Coordinates of C-alpha atoms and ligand atoms in Angstrom, one line a residue:
X233 CA 113.9 -37.3 29.4
X234 CA 111.3 -34.5 30.3
X235 CA 107.6 -34.6 28.4
X236 CA 106.9 -31.2 26.7
X237 CA 103.9 -31.1 29.6
X238 CA 106.2 -31.4 32.3
X239 CA 107.6 -28.5 34.4
X240 CA 109.5 -28.1 37.3
X241 CA 107.8 -26.2 39.7
X242 CA 108.8 -24.7 43.3
X243 CA 106.9 -26.2 46.0
X244 CA 107.4 -23.3 48.1
X245 CA 106.5 -20.4 46.4
X246 CA 104.9 -21.7 42.9
X247 CA 107.7 -20.5 40.5
X248 CA 107.6 -22.5 37.2
X249 CA 110.9 -23.7 35.7
X250 CA 111.6 -25.2 32.5
X251 CA 114.3 -27.5 34.3
X252 CA 115.4 -28.6 37.6
X253 CA 117.5 -26.5 40.0
X254 CA 118.8 -26.9 43.3
X255 CA 117.7 -23.5 44.3
X256 CA 114.5 -21.5 43.7
X257 CA 115.5 -18.0 42.1
X258 CA 112.1 -16.4 42.9
X259 CA 112.0 -17.4 46.6
X260 CA 115.6 -18.6 47.6
X261 CA 114.4 -22.0 48.9
X262 CA 116.7 -24.8 48.3
X263 CA 115.8 -28.0 47.1
X264 CA 112.1 -27.3 46.7
X265 CA 111.9 -27.6 42.9
X266 CA 110.1 -31.0 41.8
X267 CA 108.7 -32.2 38.4
X268 CA 105.2 -31.9 38.1
X269 CA 103.3 -33.2 34.9
X270 CA 100.5 -30.5 33.7
X271 CA 97.4 -31.4 31.7
X272 CA 94.7 -29.1 30.2
X273 CA 91.4 -29.4 32.3
X274 CA 88.9 -31.7 30.6
X275 CA 86.8 -29.6 28.3
X276 CA 89.4 -26.9 28.0
X277 CA 89.1 -25.1 24.2
X278 CA 92.3 -23.4 22.9
X279 CA 91.9 -19.5 23.1
X280 CA 92.5 -18.8 19.8
X281 CA 89.0 -20.2 18.0
X282 CA 87.4 -16.9 19.8
X283 CA 84.8 -18.5 21.4
X284 CA 83.2 -17.2 24.6
X285 CA 80.5 -15.2 26.2
X286 CA 80.5 -11.8 26.5
X287 CA 80.7 -10.5 30.2
X288 CA 78.3 -7.4 31.3
X289 CA 79.8 -4.6 32.4
X290 CA 78.2 -2.7 35.3
X291 CA 78.5 0.5 37.1
X292 CA 80.1 1.2 40.6
X293 CA 76.8 2.0 42.2
X294 CA 74.3 -0.8 42.3
X295 CA 73.0 -3.7 44.7
X296 CA 75.5 -4.9 47.2
X297 CA 75.3 -7.9 49.5
X298 CA 74.5 -6.7 53.1
X299 CA 77.3 -6.5 55.5
X300 CA 76.2 -9.6 57.2
X301 CA 79.0 -11.3 59.5
X302 CA 79.0 -14.9 60.9
X303 CA 80.1 -14.4 64.4
X304 CA 82.0 -17.3 66.2
X305 CA 81.4 -16.1 69.6
X306 CA 85.1 -16.0 70.4
X307 CA 85.7 -12.5 70.6
X308 CA 89.7 -13.0 69.7
X309 CA 89.1 -14.9 66.6
X310 CA 86.2 -12.5 65.5
X311 CA 88.4 -9.6 66.4
X312 CA 91.2 -11.2 64.1
X313 CA 89.0 -11.7 61.0
X314 CA 88.0 -8.2 61.1
X315 CA 84.2 -8.9 63.1
X316 CA 83.1 -12.2 62.2
X317 CA 83.2 -14.4 59.1
X318 CA 81.9 -12.7 55.7
X319 CA 79.7 -15.0 53.6
X320 CA 81.5 -16.1 50.4
X321 CA 84.6 -15.2 52.0
X322 CA 88.0 -17.5 52.0
X323 CA 90.2 -17.6 54.6
X324 CA 93.6 -19.2 55.1
X325 CA 94.7 -20.0 58.6
X326 CA 98.4 -20.9 58.3
X327 CA 100.8 -22.0 61.1
X328 CA 103.4 -24.9 62.2
X329 CA 102.4 -28.2 62.7
X330 CA 101.1 -28.8 66.4
X331 CA 100.6 -25.0 67.1
X332 CA 96.8 -25.4 67.5
X333 CA 95.1 -24.9 64.5
X334 CA 92.8 -28.1 64.5
X335 CA 92.0 -27.1 67.9
X336 CA 91.3 -23.4 67.2
X337 CA 89.1 -24.4 64.3
X338 CA 87.1 -26.8 66.0
X339 CA 86.2 -24.5 68.8
X340 CA 85.3 -21.9 66.2
X341 CA 83.4 -24.6 64.6
X342 CA 81.4 -25.2 67.7
X343 CA 81.3 -21.3 68.2
X344 CA 79.6 -20.7 64.8
X345 CA 77.2 -23.5 65.2
X346 CA 76.3 -22.4 68.7
X347 CA 75.7 -18.9 66.9
X348 CA 73.2 -20.7 64.5
X349 CA 75.3 -20.9 61.3
X350 CA 75.4 -24.4 60.0
X351 CA 79.2 -25.7 59.8
X352 CA 80.6 -28.5 58.1
X353 CA 84.2 -29.5 59.4
X354 CA 86.1 -31.6 56.8
X355 CA 89.3 -33.4 57.7
X356 CA 92.1 -34.8 55.7
X357 CA 94.2 -35.4 58.4
X358 CA 92.0 -37.1 61.3
X359 CA 89.7 -39.9 61.3
X360 CA 86.5 -39.3 62.9
X361 CA 86.9 -40.9 66.1
X362 CA 90.0 -38.6 66.7
X363 CA 88.2 -35.5 66.0
X364 CA 85.4 -36.8 68.6
X365 CA 88.1 -37.4 71.1
X366 CA 89.4 -33.8 70.8
X367 CA 85.7 -32.7 71.1
X368 CA 85.3 -34.7 73.9
X369 CA 88.3 -33.0 75.6
X370 CA 87.1 -29.5 74.8
X371 CA 83.8 -30.1 76.2
X372 CA 82.3 -29.7 72.6
X373 CA 80.8 -32.8 72.1
X374 CA 77.0 -31.6 72.0
X375 CA 77.7 -28.4 69.4
X376 CA 75.9 -29.2 66.2
X377 CA 79.0 -29.4 63.5
X378 CA 78.6 -31.7 60.7
X379 CA 81.7 -33.7 60.7
X380 CA 83.4 -35.7 57.5
X381 CA 86.8 -37.0 56.9
X382 CA 87.7 -36.9 53.5
X383 CA 90.3 -36.0 50.8
X384 CA 88.9 -36.2 47.5
X385 CA 87.7 -32.7 46.1
X386 CA 85.0 -34.1 43.9
X387 CA 83.4 -35.9 47.1
X388 CA 84.0 -32.6 49.4
X389 CA 82.4 -30.4 46.7
X390 CA 79.2 -32.9 46.1
X391 CA 78.6 -32.9 49.8
X392 CA 78.8 -29.2 50.2
X393 CA 76.2 -28.7 47.2
X394 CA 74.0 -31.2 49.0
X395 CA 74.4 -30.0 52.5
X396 CA 74.8 -26.3 52.1
X397 CA 76.5 -25.1 55.0
X398 CA 77.3 -21.4 55.6
X399 CA 80.6 -22.2 57.0
X400 CA 82.8 -25.0 55.6
X401 CA 86.5 -25.7 57.4
X402 CA 89.1 -27.8 55.6
X403 CA 92.0 -29.1 57.5
X404 CA 94.3 -29.2 55.9
X405 CA 94.4 -27.9 52.3
X406 CA 97.8 -29.8 51.9
X407 CA 95.7 -33.1 52.0
X408 CA 93.0 -32.7 49.4
X409 CA 93.3 -34.0 45.8
X410 CA 91.5 -33.5 42.5
X411 CA 91.3 -36.5 40.2
X412 CA 91.5 -34.1 37.2
X413 CA 95.4 -33.6 37.6
X414 CA 98.2 -36.4 37.8
X415 CA 100.3 -34.3 40.3
X416 CA 100.3 -36.0 44.2
X417 CA 98.4 -34.8 46.6
X418 CA 100.4 -31.9 48.6
X419 CA 101.9 -30.7 45.5
X420 CA 101.8 -26.8 44.5
X421 CA 99.6 -28.0 41.7
X422 CA 97.1 -29.8 43.7
X423 CA 96.9 -27.1 46.7
X424 CA 96.2 -24.2 44.2
X425 CA 93.9 -26.4 41.9
X426 CA 92.1 -27.6 45.1
X427 CA 91.8 -24.1 46.9
X428 CA 90.7 -22.2 43.4
X429 CA 87.8 -24.8 43.5
X430 CA 86.8 -24.2 46.5
X431 CA 87.0 -20.3 46.7
X432 CA 84.9 -20.5 43.7
X433 CA 82.3 -22.7 45.4
X434 CA 82.4 -20.3 48.2
X435 CA 81.8 -17.2 46.0
X436 CA 79.1 -18.7 44.2
X437 CA 77.3 -20.3 47.2
X438 CA 77.9 -17.4 49.5
X439 CA 79.3 -19.8 52.0
X440 CA 82.4 -19.2 54.3
X441 CA 85.4 -21.2 53.8
X442 CA 88.5 -21.5 56.1
X443 CA 91.2 -23.4 54.7
X444 CA 94.1 -24.5 57.1
X445 CA 97.8 -24.7 55.7
X446 CA 100.7 -26.0 57.1
X447 CA 104.1 -24.0 56.9
X448 CA 106.9 -26.3 56.6
X449 CA 110.3 -25.6 56.0
X450 CA 111.6 -28.8 54.3
X451 CA 109.7 -28.6 51.2
X452 CA 107.8 -31.8 51.4
X453 CA 104.4 -30.3 51.8
X454 CA 103.3 -27.1 49.3
X455 CA 103.9 -23.7 51.1
X456 CA 100.4 -22.1 51.4
X457 CA 102.1 -19.2 50.1
X458 CA 100.4 -19.9 46.7
X459 CA 97.2 -20.2 48.1
X460 CA 97.7 -16.6 49.8
X461 CA 96.5 -14.8 46.4
X462 CA 93.3 -16.7 46.1
X463 CA 92.1 -16.1 49.5
X464 CA 90.3 -13.0 50.8
X465 CA 92.1 -12.9 54.2
X466 CA 95.5 -14.9 55.6
X467 CA 95.9 -15.1 59.2
X468 CA 99.0 -16.8 61.1
X469 CA 98.6 -18.6 63.8
X470 CA 102.1 -18.3 65.8
X471 CA 103.8 -19.4 69.3
X472 CA 106.8 -18.7 70.9
X473 CA 108.6 -21.9 71.3
X474 CA 108.1 -23.1 74.9
X475 CA 105.3 -20.6 75.9
X476 CA 101.4 -21.2 75.9
X477 CA 99.8 -18.3 74.3
X478 CA 99.4 -18.2 70.6
X479 CA 98.7 -15.2 68.4
X480 CA 96.8 -15.3 65.6
X481 CA 97.8 -12.7 63.3
X482 CA 96.1 -11.2 60.4
X483 CA 98.6 -10.5 57.3
X484 CA 96.0 -9.9 54.7
X485 CA 92.4 -9.2 55.1
X486 CA 89.9 -7.8 52.3
X487 CA 87.2 -7.5 54.8
X488 CA 89.2 -5.6 58.3
X489 CA 92.3 -4.3 59.1
X490 CA 95.5 -6.4 58.6
X491 CA 97.9 -6.6 61.1
X492 CA 95.2 -7.2 63.7
X493 CA 95.5 -9.8 66.1
X494 CA 93.9 -12.3 68.7
X495 CA 95.6 -13.6 71.7
X496 CA 94.9 -17.3 73.1
X497 CA 96.6 -19.2 75.7
X498 CA 96.8 -23.0 75.1
X499 CA 95.4 -24.8 78.4
X500 CA 94.6 -28.3 78.9
X501 CA 90.9 -27.7 78.1
X502 CA 92.0 -26.0 74.6
X503 CA 92.5 -22.6 73.3
X504 CA 91.3 -19.8 76.0
X505 CA 90.8 -16.3 74.9
X506 CA 93.1 -13.6 76.5
X507 CA 91.2 -10.3 76.3
X508 CA 93.8 -8.1 78.1
X509 CA 96.9 -9.1 76.2
X510 CA 99.0 -5.9 77.3
X511 CA 99.3 -7.9 81.2
X512 CA 100.8 -10.8 79.1
X513 CA 103.4 -8.7 77.5
X514 CA 104.3 -6.9 80.5
X515 CA 106.9 -8.7 82.6
X516 CA 105.9 -9.1 86.2
X517 CA 107.5 -7.7 89.3
X518 CA 107.7 -4.2 90.4
X519 CA 111.5 -4.3 90.3
X520 CA 113.3 -1.0 88.8
X521 CA 116.0 -2.3 86.5
X522 CA 117.8 -0.2 83.7
X523 CA 117.3 -1.2 80.4
X524 CA 113.4 -2.0 80.5
X525 CA 110.8 0.7 79.0
X526 CA 107.2 0.0 78.2
X527 CA 106.0 0.7 74.7
X528 CA 102.5 1.8 74.1
X529 CA 102.1 0.4 70.7
X530 CA 99.1 -0.6 68.4
X531 CA 98.5 -3.8 66.7
X532 CA 95.9 -3.7 64.3
X533 CA 93.0 -1.4 65.7
X534 CA 93.9 -2.4 69.6
X535 CA 96.3 -0.7 71.6
X536 CA 98.9 -3.1 73.1
X537 CA 101.6 -2.3 76.0
X538 CA 104.8 -4.4 75.9
X539 CA 108.1 -4.2 77.4
X540 CA 111.0 -3.7 75.5
X541 CA 114.5 -4.7 77.2
X542 CA 118.0 -3.8 76.1
X543 CA 121.2 -5.1 77.6
X544 CA 124.5 -3.1 76.7
X545 CA 127.7 -4.4 77.9
X546 CA 131.6 -3.9 77.3
X547 CA 132.8 -6.0 74.2
X548 CA 135.7 -7.6 73.9
X549 CA 135.2 -8.3 70.3
X550 CA 136.7 -6.5 67.4
X551 CA 133.0 -6.2 66.0
X552 CA 130.6 -6.1 68.8
X553 CA 127.6 -8.0 68.7
X554 CA 124.0 -6.8 67.9
X555 CA 121.4 -9.1 68.5
X556 CA 117.6 -8.6 68.4
X557 CA 114.5 -10.7 69.5
X558 CA 111.1 -9.5 68.2
X559 CA 112.7 -6.6 66.3
X560 CA 113.9 -5.5 63.1
X561 CA 118.2 -5.6 63.2
X562 CA 118.2 -2.5 60.5
X563 CA 116.2 -0.6 62.8
X564 CA 118.6 -1.2 65.6
X565 CA 121.7 -0.1 63.8
X566 CA 120.1 2.9 62.5
X567 CA 118.9 3.7 66.3
X568 CA 122.3 3.1 67.3
X569 CA 123.9 5.3 64.6
X570 CA 121.4 8.3 65.4
X571 CA 122.2 8.1 68.9
X572 CA 126.1 8.1 67.9
X573 CA 126.1 11.0 65.3
X574 CA 123.4 13.1 67.0
X575 CA 124.1 12.5 70.6
X576 CA 127.9 11.5 70.4
X577 CA 127.3 8.3 72.6
X578 CA 129.2 5.5 71.4
X579 CA 128.1 2.1 71.4
X580 CA 131.0 1.1 69.4
X581 CA 132.8 -0.9 71.9
X582 CA 129.8 -2.7 73.2
X583 CA 127.6 -5.3 72.7
X584 CA 123.9 -4.4 72.4
X585 CA 120.8 -7.0 72.6
X586 CA 117.3 -5.7 72.4
X587 CA 114.5 -7.9 73.0
X588 CA 110.7 -7.6 73.1
X589 CA 109.1 -9.4 76.1
X590 CA 106.7 -12.3 75.7
X591 CA 107.6 -13.0 72.3
X592 CA 105.8 -10.4 70.3
X593 CA 107.3 -9.0 67.4
X594 CA 107.0 -5.3 66.8
X595 CA 107.4 -3.3 63.5
X596 CA 105.7 -0.3 64.0
X597 CA 108.3 3.2 63.7
X598 CA 106.3 4.3 66.5
X599 CA 108.3 2.2 69.0
X600 CA 111.9 4.2 68.0
X601 CA 111.7 6.1 71.3
X602 CA 110.9 3.1 73.3
X603 CA 113.7 1.0 72.0
X604 CA 115.8 4.4 72.2
X605 CA 115.2 4.9 75.7
X606 CA 116.0 1.1 76.5
X607 CA 119.3 1.5 75.0
X608 CA 120.0 4.8 76.7
X609 CA 118.7 3.7 80.0
X610 CA 120.9 0.3 79.7
X611 CA 123.8 2.4 78.5
X612 CA 124.0 5.0 81.1
X613 CA 122.7 2.1 83.6
X614 CA 119.7 4.6 84.7
X615 CA 116.3 2.6 85.0
X616 CA 113.2 4.7 83.8
X617 CA 110.2 5.4 86.1
X618 CA 108.2 2.3 86.6
X619 CA 104.9 3.6 85.8
X620 CA 105.9 5.3 82.2
X621 CA 105.0 4.4 78.7
X622 CA 107.0 5.5 75.9
X623 CA 106.3 5.8 72.1
X624 CA 107.4 8.0 69.2
X625 CA 109.0 7.7 65.8
X626 CA 112.7 8.8 65.3
X627 CA 114.1 10.2 62.0
X628 CA 117.4 10.2 61.0
X629 CA 118.1 13.8 61.6
X630 CA 117.2 13.0 65.1
X631 CA 113.8 14.6 65.4
X632 CA 111.1 12.7 67.1
X633 CA 107.8 12.7 65.2
X634 CA 104.5 12.1 66.2
X635 CA 102.8 8.6 65.6
X636 CA 99.2 7.6 64.6
X637 CA 96.5 7.0 67.0
X638 CA 98.1 8.6 70.4
X639 CA 94.9 8.9 72.3
X640 CA 94.5 5.2 72.1
X641 CA 98.1 4.4 73.3
X642 CA 97.7 6.7 76.1
X643 CA 94.2 5.5 77.1
X644 CA 95.5 1.8 77.5
X645 CA 98.3 3.0 79.6
X646 CA 96.2 4.8 81.8
X647 CA 93.4 1.9 82.3
X648 CA 96.7 -0.2 83.2
X649 CA 97.5 2.3 86.1
X650 CA 100.5 4.1 84.2
X651 CA 101.1 7.7 85.4
X652 CA 103.3 9.2 82.8
X653 CA 104.1 9.3 79.2
X654 CA 107.1 10.3 77.2
X655 CA 106.1 11.3 73.6
X656 CA 106.5 13.4 70.6
X657 CA 104.4 16.9 70.6
X658 CA 100.8 16.1 71.2
X659 CA 99.1 18.9 69.5
X660 CA 95.4 18.5 70.4
X661 CA 95.6 15.3 72.0
X662 CA 96.3 16.1 75.6
X663 CA 96.2 13.2 77.7
X664 CA 94.0 13.1 80.8
X665 CA 95.5 11.3 83.7
X666 CA 98.7 10.9 82.5
X667 CA 101.8 13.3 83.0
X668 CA 103.4 13.8 79.9
X669 CA 106.8 14.6 79.1
X670 CA 107.3 16.1 75.6
X671 CA 110.6 15.0 73.6
X672 CA 111.1 16.6 70.4
X673 CA 114.7 15.7 69.6
X674 CA 116.7 12.6 70.6
X675 CA 119.1 14.9 72.4
X676 CA 116.0 15.8 74.6
X677 CA 115.5 12.0 75.3
X678 CA 119.4 11.6 76.2
X679 CA 119.2 14.8 78.6
X680 CA 115.9 13.3 80.1
X681 CA 117.6 9.9 81.0
X682 CA 120.3 11.6 82.4
X683 CA 118.7 13.9 84.5
X684 CA 116.8 10.5 86.4
Ligands
TYD829 P1 96.6 -29.1 67.0 O1 95.3 -28.8 67.0 O2 96.6 -30.7 66.8 O3 97.7 -28.5 66.2 P2 97.7 -28.2 64.7 O4 96.6 -28.7 64.1 O5 98.2 -27.1 64.3 O6 98.8 -29.5 64.1 O7 97.2 -29.0 68.5 C1 98.3 -29.8 68.9 C2 99.0 -29.4 70.2 O8 97.9 -28.8 71.2 C3 99.2 -30.9 71.1 O9 100.6 -30.6 71.2 C4 98.7 -30.9 72.1 C5 98.0 -29.5 72.4 N1 96.9 -29.2 73.0 C6 96.3 -28.9 74.4 O10 97.5 -28.4 75.1 N2 95.2 -28.7 74.9 C7 94.2 -29.0 74.4 O11 92.9 -29.0 75.0 C8 94.2 -29.9 73.2 C9 93.2 -30.0 72.6 C10 95.6 -29.8 72.2
MG830 MG1 96.1 -30.2 62.7

C-alpha cells in the first residue's frame, strides 16, 4: 500500500497524481507515471507557525546590473542566446541523444575560456578521458577549461563555491542527484530539485549556467520540460535525420529574441558554424520546375530564404492525401480551402504534398503566399520565375496582408542575387534592387501564375 508521502509523478511533464494511471492526463504521454517518495527538505518548518523574515519592497527605478554579456566567440551560438551568455542566467540546451550537445558545449566551453571567462565543464555522463579524447579530436586540448566528472549535487556545488567560475556547463541534468531526496537520479523530483539548486546558485553568484537535457520519448529519463520553467532560456538542438546540419533554436529567452536560430554543420572536426544558412535551405541547380517557390522568411531576427515545394497529383483515393513536412497541416487545409472557395480551383480530387526543403520548420503566417504560389504552380504545372522570392499572409477572405520586416526580407533576397519579389502592398518599403509584383488578393496570385 502506498504511504501518505508517496505520490505518482509523470516523468514527462511533472504532473502529480494520488494514484497510478497508464496515461498522463496533463501531457497525454503513456506509461510515464511512476511512484516517487517525497520527503520534506531537512530544516523545513511548517508554514502555519507564522515565522519568516519580511522582504523589502523596492521601486522599479534603481541600480541594475550592467548589460554584461559573456561572448563565446561562436557567432551562431551567441546569436541564438541573444548576444552571449548573461551572468546569473540559466540556460537549458535540450535535444535528442547523439545530436551533438556535448560536442557543441565543449566547443562553447573552449570558446568562452579563450574569451577570458573561467569555465567549468562538469560531465555526469562521460569520464574525463573520454572528454579529453573528444577535445583532442576537436583540436581544443589547449583551451583552459576546468573539467570534472561528477553526479553528486552537493559535491558539485561545493566545487563551484571554491572555484567560482563565470560559466558552468552541466552535461546532463538527468545524471545529477541530491542526497536530500530518496528518489532515483533521472526522476522528475531529482531533476527538478537539482535544477532548482543550480539555478539558485547561479543567481546568487552571478555565474552563467548551461544545463544539458535529453529529450526522450520512452519516459526512462525525466523530460526536461519541468526544467523549462526554472531557467531563463531554453534552446533546442535539432537535426534532420540523415543530414549533417544542426539547428540551435531558442524557444524561450528572457534575454533575447525567441525563435532565434543558430545553424551548424557536423563535420569530422566538430560543429562548424554556417554563417549563410539561406544558401543551405535553397536547393541546388537552376532547373526550373513547377511547384517550387522561394520564401523570404525571418527566423528570430535574421532573414532566411528557403524553398517551399509542392506536388499536386491526381488521386484515386476517396479522401485524397494531404501530407506536409516542415509545415502545419491545418494551415495547408486553410490555404486549400481559400484557393477553392475564392478562386474556384478544385484540389478535391488531388493528392497534395507540401515540403519545406532542407528540414526547416516554418510557422510564420508570412509564408502563406509562398505556399499558395507553390500549390498553384504545381496544380497549373507552371514554373515560377527562378530568381523570385515570395512572402505575404493570406486571410480567409482571400486578402493578402503585409507582414513584418519586409525590407529585411527583400534585402536578403537581393544579397543572394534574386531579381523579383511577389509580395503584398509595400507602402513605404519600396525595394531598391528588386522588381516587385504586388498582390492584393489570392485571385491576383492565380492570374499572375496563369499569365506566366
Ligand atoms: P555528442 O556530442 O556526443 O551528442 P550528445 O551529447 O547530444 O548525445 O555527439 C555525438 C555524435 O556526433 C556522434 O554520433 C559522433 C558525432 N561527431 C562527429 O560527427 N564529429 C565530431 O567531431 C564529434 C566530436 C562527434
Ligand atoms: Mg552527450
